[in-house]
PDB file of C-alpha atoms in Angstrom:
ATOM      1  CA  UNK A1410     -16.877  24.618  58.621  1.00 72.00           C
ATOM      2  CA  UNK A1411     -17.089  21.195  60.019  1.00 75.00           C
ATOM      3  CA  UNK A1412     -15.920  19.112  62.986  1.00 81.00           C
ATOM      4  CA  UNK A1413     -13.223  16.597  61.384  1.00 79.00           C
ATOM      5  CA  UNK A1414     -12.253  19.446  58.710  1.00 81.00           C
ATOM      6  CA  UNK A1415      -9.178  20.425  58.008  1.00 84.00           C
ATOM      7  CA  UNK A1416      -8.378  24.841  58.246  1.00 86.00           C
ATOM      8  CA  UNK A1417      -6.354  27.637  58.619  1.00 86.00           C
ATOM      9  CA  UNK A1418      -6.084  29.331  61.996  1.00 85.00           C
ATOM     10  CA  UNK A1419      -4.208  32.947  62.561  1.00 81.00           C
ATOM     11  CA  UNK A1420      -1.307  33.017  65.241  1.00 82.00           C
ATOM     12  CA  UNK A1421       0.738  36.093  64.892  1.00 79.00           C
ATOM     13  CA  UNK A1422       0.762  37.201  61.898  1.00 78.00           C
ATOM     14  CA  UNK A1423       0.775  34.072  60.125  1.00 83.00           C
ATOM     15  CA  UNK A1424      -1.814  31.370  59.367  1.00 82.00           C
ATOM     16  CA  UNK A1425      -1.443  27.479  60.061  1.00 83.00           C
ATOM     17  CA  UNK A1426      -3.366  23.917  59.155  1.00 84.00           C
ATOM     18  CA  UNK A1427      -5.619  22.704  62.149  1.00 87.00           C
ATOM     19  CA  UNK A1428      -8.070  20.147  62.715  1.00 86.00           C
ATOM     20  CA  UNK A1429     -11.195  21.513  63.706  1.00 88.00           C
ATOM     21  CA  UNK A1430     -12.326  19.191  66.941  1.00 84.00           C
ATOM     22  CA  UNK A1431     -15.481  20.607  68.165  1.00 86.00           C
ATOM     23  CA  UNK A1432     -17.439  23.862  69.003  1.00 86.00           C
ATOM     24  CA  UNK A1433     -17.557  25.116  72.431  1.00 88.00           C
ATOM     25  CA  UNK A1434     -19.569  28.657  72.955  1.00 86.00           C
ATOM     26  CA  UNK A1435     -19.177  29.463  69.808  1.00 85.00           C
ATOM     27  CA  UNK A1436     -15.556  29.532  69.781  1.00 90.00           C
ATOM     28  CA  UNK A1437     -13.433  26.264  68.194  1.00 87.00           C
ATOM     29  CA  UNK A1438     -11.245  23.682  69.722  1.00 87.00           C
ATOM     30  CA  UNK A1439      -8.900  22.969  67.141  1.00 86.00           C
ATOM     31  CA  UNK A1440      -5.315  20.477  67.366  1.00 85.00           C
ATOM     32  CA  UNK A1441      -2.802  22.635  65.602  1.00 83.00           C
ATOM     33  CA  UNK A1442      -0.679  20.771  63.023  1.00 81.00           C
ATOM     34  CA  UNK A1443       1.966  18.732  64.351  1.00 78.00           C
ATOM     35  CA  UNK A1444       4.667  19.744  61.682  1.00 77.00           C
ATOM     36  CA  UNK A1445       4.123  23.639  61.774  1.00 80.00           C
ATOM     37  CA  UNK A1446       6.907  26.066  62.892  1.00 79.00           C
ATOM     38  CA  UNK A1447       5.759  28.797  64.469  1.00 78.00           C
ATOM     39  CA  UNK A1448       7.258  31.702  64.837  1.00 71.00           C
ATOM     40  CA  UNK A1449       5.862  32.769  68.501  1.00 66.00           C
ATOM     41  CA  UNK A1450       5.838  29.896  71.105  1.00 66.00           C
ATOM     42  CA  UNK A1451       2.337  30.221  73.120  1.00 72.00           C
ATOM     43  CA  UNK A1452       1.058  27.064  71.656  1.00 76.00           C
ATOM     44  CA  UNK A1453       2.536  23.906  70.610  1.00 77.00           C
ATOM     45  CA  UNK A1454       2.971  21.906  67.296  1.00 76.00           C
ATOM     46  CA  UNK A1455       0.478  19.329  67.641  1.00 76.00           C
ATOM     47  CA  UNK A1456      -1.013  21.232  71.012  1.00 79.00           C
ATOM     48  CA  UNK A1457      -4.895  21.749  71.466  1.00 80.00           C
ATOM     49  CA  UNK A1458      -6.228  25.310  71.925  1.00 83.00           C
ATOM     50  CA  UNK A1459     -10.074  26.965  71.782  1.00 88.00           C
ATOM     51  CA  UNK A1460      -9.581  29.432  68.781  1.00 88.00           C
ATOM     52  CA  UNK A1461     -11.850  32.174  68.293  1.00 89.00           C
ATOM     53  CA  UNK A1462     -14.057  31.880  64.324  1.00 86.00           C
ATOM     54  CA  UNK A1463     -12.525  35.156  63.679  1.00 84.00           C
ATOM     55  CA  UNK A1464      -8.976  33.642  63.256  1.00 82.00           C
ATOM     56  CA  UNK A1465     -10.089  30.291  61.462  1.00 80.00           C
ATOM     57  CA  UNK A1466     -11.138  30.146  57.545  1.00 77.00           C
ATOM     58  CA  UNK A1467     -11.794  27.287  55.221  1.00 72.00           C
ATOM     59  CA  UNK A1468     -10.195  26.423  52.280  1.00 62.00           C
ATOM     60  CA  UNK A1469     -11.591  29.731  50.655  1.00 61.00           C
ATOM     61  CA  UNK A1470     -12.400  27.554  47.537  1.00 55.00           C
ATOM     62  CA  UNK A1471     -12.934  29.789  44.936  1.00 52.00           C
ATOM     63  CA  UNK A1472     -12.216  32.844  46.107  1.00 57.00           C
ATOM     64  CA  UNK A1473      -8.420  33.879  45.107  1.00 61.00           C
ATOM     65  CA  UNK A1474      -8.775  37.476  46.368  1.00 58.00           C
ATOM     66  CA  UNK A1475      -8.993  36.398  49.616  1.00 58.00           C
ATOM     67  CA  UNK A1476      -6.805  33.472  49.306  1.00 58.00           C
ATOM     68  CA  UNK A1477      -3.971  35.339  48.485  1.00 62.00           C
ATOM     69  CA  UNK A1478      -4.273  37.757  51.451  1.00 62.00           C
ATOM     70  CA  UNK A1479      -3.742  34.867  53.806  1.00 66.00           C
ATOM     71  CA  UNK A1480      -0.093  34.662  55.111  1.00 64.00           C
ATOM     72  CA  UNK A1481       1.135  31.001  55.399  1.00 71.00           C
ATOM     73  CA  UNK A1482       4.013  29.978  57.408  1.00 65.00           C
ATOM     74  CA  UNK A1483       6.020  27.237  56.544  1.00 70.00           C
ATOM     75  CA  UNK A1484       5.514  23.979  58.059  1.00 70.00           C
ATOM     76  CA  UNK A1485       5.853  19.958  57.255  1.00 68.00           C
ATOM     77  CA  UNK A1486       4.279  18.597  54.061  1.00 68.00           C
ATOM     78  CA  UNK A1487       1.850  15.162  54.463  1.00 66.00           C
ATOM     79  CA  UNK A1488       4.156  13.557  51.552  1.00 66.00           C
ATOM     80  CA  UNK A1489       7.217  14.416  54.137  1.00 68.00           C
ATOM     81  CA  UNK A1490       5.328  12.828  57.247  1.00 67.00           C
ATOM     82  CA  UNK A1491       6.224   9.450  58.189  1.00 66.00           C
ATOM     83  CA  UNK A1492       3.659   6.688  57.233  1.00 67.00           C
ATOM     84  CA  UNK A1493       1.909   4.999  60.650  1.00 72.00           C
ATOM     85  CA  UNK A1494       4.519   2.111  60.055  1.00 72.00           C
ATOM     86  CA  UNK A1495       7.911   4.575  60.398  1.00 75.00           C
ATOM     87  CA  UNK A1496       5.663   5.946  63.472  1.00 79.00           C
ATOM     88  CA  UNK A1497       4.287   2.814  65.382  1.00 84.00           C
ATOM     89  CA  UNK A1498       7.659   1.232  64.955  1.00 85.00           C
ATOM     90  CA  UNK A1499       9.526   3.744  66.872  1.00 89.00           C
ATOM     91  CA  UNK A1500       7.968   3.975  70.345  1.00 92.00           C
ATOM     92  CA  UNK A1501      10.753   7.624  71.013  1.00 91.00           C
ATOM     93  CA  UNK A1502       8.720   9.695  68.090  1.00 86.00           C
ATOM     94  CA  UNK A1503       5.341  10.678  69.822  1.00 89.00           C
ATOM     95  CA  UNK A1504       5.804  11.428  73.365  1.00 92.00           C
ATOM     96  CA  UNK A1505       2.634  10.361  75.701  1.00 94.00           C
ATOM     97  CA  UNK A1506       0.206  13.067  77.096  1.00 92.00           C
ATOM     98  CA  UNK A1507      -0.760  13.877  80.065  1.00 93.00           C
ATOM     99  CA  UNK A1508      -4.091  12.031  80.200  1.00 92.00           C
ATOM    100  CA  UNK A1509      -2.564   8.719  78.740  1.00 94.00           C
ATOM    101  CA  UNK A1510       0.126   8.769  82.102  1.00 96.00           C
ATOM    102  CA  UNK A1511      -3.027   9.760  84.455  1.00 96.00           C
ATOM    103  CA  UNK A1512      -5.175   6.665  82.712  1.00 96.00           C
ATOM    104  CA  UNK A1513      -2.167   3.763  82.516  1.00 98.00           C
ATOM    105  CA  UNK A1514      -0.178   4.896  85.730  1.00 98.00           C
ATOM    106  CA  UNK A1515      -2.116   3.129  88.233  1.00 97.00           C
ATOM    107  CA  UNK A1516      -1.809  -0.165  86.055  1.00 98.00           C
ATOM    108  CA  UNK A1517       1.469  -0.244  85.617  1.00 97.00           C
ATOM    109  CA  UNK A1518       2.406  -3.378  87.862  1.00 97.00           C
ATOM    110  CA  UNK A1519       0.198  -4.937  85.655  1.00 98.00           C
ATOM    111  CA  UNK A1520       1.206  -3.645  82.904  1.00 98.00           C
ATOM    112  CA  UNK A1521       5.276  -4.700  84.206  1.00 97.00           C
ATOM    113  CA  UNK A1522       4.087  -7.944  85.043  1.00 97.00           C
ATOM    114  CA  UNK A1523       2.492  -8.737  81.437  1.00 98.00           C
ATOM    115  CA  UNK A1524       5.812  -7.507  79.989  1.00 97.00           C
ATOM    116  CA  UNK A1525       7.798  -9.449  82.015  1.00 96.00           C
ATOM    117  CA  UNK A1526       6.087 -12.434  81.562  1.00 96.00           C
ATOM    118  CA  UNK A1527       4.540 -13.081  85.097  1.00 97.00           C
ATOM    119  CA  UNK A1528       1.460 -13.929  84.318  1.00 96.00           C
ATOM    120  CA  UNK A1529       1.028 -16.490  87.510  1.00 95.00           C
ATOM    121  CA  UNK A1530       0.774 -13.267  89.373  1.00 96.00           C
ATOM    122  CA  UNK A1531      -1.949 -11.955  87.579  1.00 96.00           C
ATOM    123  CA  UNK A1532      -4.204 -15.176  87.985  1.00 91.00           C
ATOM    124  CA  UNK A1533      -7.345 -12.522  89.041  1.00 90.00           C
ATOM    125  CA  UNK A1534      -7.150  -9.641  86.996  1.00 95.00           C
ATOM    126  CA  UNK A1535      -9.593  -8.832  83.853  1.00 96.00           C
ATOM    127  CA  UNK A1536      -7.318  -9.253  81.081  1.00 98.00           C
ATOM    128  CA  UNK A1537      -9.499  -9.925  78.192  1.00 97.00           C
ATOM    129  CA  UNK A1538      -6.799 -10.339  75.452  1.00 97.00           C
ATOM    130  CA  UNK A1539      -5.064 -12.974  77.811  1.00 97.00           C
ATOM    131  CA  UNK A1540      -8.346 -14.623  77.899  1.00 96.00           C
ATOM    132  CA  UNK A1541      -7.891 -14.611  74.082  1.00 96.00           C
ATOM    133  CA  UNK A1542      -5.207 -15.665  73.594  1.00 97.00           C
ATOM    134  CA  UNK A1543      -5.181 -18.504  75.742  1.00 96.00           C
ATOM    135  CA  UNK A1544      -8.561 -20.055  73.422  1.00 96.00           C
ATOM    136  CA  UNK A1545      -6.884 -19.947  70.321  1.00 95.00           C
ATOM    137  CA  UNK A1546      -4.007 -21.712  71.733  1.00 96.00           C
ATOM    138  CA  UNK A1547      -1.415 -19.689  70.513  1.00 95.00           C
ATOM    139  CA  UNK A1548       1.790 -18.475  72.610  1.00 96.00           C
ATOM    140  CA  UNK A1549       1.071 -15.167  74.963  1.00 97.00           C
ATOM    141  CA  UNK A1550       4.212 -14.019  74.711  1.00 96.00           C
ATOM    142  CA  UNK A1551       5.453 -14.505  71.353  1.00 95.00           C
ATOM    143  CA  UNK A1552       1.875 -14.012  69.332  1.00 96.00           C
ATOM    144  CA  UNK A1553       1.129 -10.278  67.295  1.00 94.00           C
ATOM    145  CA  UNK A1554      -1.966  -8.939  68.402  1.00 95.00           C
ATOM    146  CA  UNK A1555      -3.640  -6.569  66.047  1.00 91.00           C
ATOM    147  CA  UNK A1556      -6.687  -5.714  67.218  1.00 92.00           C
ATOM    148  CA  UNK A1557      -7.057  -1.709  68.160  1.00 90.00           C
ATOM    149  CA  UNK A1558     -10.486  -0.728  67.767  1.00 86.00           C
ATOM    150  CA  UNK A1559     -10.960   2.300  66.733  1.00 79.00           C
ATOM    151  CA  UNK A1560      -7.696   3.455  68.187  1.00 86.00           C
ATOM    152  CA  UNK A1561      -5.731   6.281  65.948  1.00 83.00           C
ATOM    153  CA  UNK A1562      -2.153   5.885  64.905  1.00 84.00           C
ATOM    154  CA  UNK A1563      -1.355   9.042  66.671  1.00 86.00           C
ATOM    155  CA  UNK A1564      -3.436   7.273  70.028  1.00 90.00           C
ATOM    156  CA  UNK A1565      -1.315   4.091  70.108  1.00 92.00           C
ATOM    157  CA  UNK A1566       1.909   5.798  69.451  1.00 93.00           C
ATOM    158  CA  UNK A1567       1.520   7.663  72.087  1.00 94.00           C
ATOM    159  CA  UNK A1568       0.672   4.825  74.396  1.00 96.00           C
ATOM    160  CA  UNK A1569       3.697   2.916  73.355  1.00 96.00           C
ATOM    161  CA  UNK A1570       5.971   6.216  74.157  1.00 96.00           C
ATOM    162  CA  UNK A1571       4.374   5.900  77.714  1.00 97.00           C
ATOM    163  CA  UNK A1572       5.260   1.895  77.105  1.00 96.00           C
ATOM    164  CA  UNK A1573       8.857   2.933  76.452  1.00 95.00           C
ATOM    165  CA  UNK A1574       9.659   5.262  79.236  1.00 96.00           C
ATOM    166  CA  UNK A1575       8.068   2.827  82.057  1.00 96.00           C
ATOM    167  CA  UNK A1576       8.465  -0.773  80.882  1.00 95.00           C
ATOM    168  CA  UNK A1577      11.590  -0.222  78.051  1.00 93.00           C
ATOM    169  CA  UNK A1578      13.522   1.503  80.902  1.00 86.00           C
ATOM    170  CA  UNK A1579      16.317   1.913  77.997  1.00 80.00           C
ATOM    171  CA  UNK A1580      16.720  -1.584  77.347  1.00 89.00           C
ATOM    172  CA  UNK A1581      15.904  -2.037  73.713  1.00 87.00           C
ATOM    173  CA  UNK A1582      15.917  -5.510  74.201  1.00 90.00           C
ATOM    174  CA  UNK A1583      12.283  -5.875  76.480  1.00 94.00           C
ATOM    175  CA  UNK A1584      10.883  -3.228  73.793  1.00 94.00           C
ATOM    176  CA  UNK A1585      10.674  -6.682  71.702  1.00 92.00           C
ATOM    177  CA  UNK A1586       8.456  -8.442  74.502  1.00 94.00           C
ATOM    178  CA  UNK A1587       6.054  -5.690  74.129  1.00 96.00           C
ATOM    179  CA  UNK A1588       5.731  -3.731  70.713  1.00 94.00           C
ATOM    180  CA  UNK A1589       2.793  -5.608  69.106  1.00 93.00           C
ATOM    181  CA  UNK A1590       1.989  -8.208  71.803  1.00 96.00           C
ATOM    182  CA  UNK A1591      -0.115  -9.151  74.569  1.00 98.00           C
ATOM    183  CA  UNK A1592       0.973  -6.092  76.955  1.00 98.00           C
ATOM    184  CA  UNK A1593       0.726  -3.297  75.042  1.00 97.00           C
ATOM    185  CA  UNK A1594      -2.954  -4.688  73.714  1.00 97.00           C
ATOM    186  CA  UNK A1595      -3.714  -4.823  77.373  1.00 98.00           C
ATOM    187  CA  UNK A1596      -3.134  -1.217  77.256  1.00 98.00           C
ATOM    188  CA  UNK A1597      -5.248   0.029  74.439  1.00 97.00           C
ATOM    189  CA  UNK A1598      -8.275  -2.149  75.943  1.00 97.00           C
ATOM    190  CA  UNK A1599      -7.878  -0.475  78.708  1.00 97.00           C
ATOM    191  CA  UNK A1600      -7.676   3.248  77.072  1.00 94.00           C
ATOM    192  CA  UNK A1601     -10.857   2.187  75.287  1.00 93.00           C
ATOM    193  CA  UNK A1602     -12.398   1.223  78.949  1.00 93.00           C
ATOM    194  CA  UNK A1603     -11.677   4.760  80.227  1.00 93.00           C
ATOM    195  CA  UNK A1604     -13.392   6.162  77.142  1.00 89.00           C
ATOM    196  CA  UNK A1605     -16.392   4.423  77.816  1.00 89.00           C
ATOM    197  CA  UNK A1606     -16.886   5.538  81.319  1.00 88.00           C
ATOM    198  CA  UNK A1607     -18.073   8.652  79.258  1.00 84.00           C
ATOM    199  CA  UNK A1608     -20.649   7.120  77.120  1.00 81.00           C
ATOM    200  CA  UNK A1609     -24.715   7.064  78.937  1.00 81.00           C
ATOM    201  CA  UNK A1610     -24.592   3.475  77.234  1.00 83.00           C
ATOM    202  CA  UNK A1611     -21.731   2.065  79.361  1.00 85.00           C
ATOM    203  CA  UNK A1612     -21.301   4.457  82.601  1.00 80.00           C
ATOM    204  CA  UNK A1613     -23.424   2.388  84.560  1.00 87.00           C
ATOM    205  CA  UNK A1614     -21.135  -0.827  84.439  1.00 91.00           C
ATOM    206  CA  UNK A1615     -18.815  -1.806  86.842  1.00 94.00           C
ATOM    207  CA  UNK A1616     -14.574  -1.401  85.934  1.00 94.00           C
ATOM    208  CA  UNK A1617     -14.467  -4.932  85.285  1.00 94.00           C
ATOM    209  CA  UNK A1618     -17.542  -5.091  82.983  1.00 94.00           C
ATOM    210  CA  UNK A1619     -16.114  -2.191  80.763  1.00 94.00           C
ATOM    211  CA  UNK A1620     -12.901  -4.047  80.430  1.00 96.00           C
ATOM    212  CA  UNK A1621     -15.507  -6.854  78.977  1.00 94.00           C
ATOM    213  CA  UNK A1622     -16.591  -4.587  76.673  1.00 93.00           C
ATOM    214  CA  UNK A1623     -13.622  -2.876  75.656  1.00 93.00           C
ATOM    215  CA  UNK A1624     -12.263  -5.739  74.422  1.00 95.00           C
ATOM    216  CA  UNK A1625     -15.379  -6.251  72.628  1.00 92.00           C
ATOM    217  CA  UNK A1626     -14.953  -2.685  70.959  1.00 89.00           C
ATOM    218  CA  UNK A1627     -11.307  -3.499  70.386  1.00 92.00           C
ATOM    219  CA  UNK A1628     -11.816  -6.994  69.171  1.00 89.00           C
ATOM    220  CA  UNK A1629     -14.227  -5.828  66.588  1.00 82.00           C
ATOM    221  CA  UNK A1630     -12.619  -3.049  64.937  1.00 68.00           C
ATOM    222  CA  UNK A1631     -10.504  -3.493  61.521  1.00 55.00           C
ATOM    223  CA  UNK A1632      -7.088  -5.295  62.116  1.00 54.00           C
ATOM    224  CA  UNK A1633      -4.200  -2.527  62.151  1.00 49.00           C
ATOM    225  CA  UNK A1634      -2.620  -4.028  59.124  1.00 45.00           C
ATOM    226  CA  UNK A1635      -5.875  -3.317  56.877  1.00 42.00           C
ATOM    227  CA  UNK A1636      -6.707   0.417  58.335  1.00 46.00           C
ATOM    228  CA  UNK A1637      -4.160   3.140  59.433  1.00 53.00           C
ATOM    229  CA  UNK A1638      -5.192   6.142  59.092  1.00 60.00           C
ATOM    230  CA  UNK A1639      -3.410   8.993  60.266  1.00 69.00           C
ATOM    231  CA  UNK A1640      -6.280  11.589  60.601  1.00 72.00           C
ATOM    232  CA  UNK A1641      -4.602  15.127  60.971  1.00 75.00           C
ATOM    233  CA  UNK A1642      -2.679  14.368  57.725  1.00 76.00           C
ATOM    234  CA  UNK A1643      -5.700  13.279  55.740  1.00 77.00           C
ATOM    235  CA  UNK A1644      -7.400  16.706  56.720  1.00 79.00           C
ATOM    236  CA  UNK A1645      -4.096  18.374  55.954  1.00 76.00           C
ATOM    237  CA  UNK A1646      -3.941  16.483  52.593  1.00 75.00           C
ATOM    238  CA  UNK A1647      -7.421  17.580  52.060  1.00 78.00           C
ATOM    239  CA  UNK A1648      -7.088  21.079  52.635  1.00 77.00           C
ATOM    240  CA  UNK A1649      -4.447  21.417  50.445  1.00 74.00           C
ATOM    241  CA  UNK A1650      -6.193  19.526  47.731  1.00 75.00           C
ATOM    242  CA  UNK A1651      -9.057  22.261  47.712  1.00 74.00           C
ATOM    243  CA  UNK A1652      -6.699  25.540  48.147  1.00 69.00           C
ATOM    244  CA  UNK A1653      -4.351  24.545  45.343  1.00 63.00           C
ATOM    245  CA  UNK A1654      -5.796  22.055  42.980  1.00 60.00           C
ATOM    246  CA  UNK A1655      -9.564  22.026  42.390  1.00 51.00           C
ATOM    247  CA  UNK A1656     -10.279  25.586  43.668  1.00 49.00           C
ATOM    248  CA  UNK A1657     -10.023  28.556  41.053  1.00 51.00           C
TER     249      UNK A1657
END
């Protein structure tokens, strides 16, 4: 087994899809599938928990006997999964985590600001896609941005759901001065700043110089309209591939 794999992990008496995330002490941190139904509530749909390699297995290509002794419980199909446009569109369907209200919380006059359009209040802040903007001459408030990085469909949804419940403040009418502009770009660059606090390349530089090269990061990845890929239903899609169709 593999980090990035698709598997089956045992709760109860039944087995369910994970995504195996990395080994720590020899146990695995897996995200549980965010369409199973269990049938005990200890962890959650979608939820992160360290898993111990007696209750994970493969595929268990080519080996029926085996196969067949594993009890699945029922949970949501990738072909019955929205696609990362039914997802990104509606900012209610992935609610934010913890560590994405702990990272944009203390930014979020900024963040109100951008969405509201005062941006002769924000005349000294690091806002690199601003900055963009602003050289190619194009409107900052009315101009798509598409730029994520390397930011995951699930990642961004769940920054927009933190979008909705502080800046939306149930008026579906300033969700449209947000939802694929300047503001909520402002927010992935700086997600992808806090990530690279943790990299020995980048810890070293001051706040402002990681917003630099965040946008950098962001700026260079593949447009969201050429790549989304949703990542725990390709290793679903995958593991299902190899239990059912190609193995024996």
């Amino acid at each position: 087994m593999q980090t990035g794999r698709g598997a089956l992990s045992q709760h109860g008496d039944f087995w369910y899809p994970v995504r195996l995330i990395q080994k720590v002490e020899g146990d695995w941190r897996v995200q549980w599938w965010r369409g199973a139904h269990f049938t005990l509530t200890i962890v959650v749909a979608g939820g992160i928990s360290l898993v111990e390699p007696a209750d994970i297995v493969d595929s268990v290509w080519l080996d029926c006997k085996n196969r067949r002794m594993i009890w699945l419980r029922r949970w949501k199909h990738t072909c019955e999964v929205e696609n990362s446009e039914d997802i990104l569109a509606d900012p209610t369907r992935i609610p934010y985590t913890k560590d994405i209200d702990d990272l944009l919380s203390p930014f979020r006059d900024i963040l109100s600001k951008l969405t509201t359009h005062q941006f002769e209040d924000l005349k000294g802040e690091v806002i690199s896609v601003k900055s963009w903007l602003e050289g190619t001459k194009r409107p900052l408030t009315s101009t798509l941005v598409p730029h994520v990085g390397s930011l995951s469909v699930l990642g961004r949804a769940r920054i927009a759901n933190w979008f909705d419940v502080y800046m939306t403040l149930k008026d579906k009418e300033i969700r449209l001065s947000w939802l694929g502009y300047l503001p909520i770009a402002h927010a992935y660059t700086l997600y992808i700043a806090h990530s690279l606090t943790f990299d020995e390349k980048t810890v070293e530089l001051s706040w402002e110089e990681l917003l630099g090269q965040a946008w950098k990061v962001q700026l260079t990845g593949t447009p969201s309209w050429l790549v989304d890929v949703d990542v725990e239903c390709e290793c679903l899609y995958q593991l299902k591939e190899e239990m059912f169709k190609v193995s024996a």
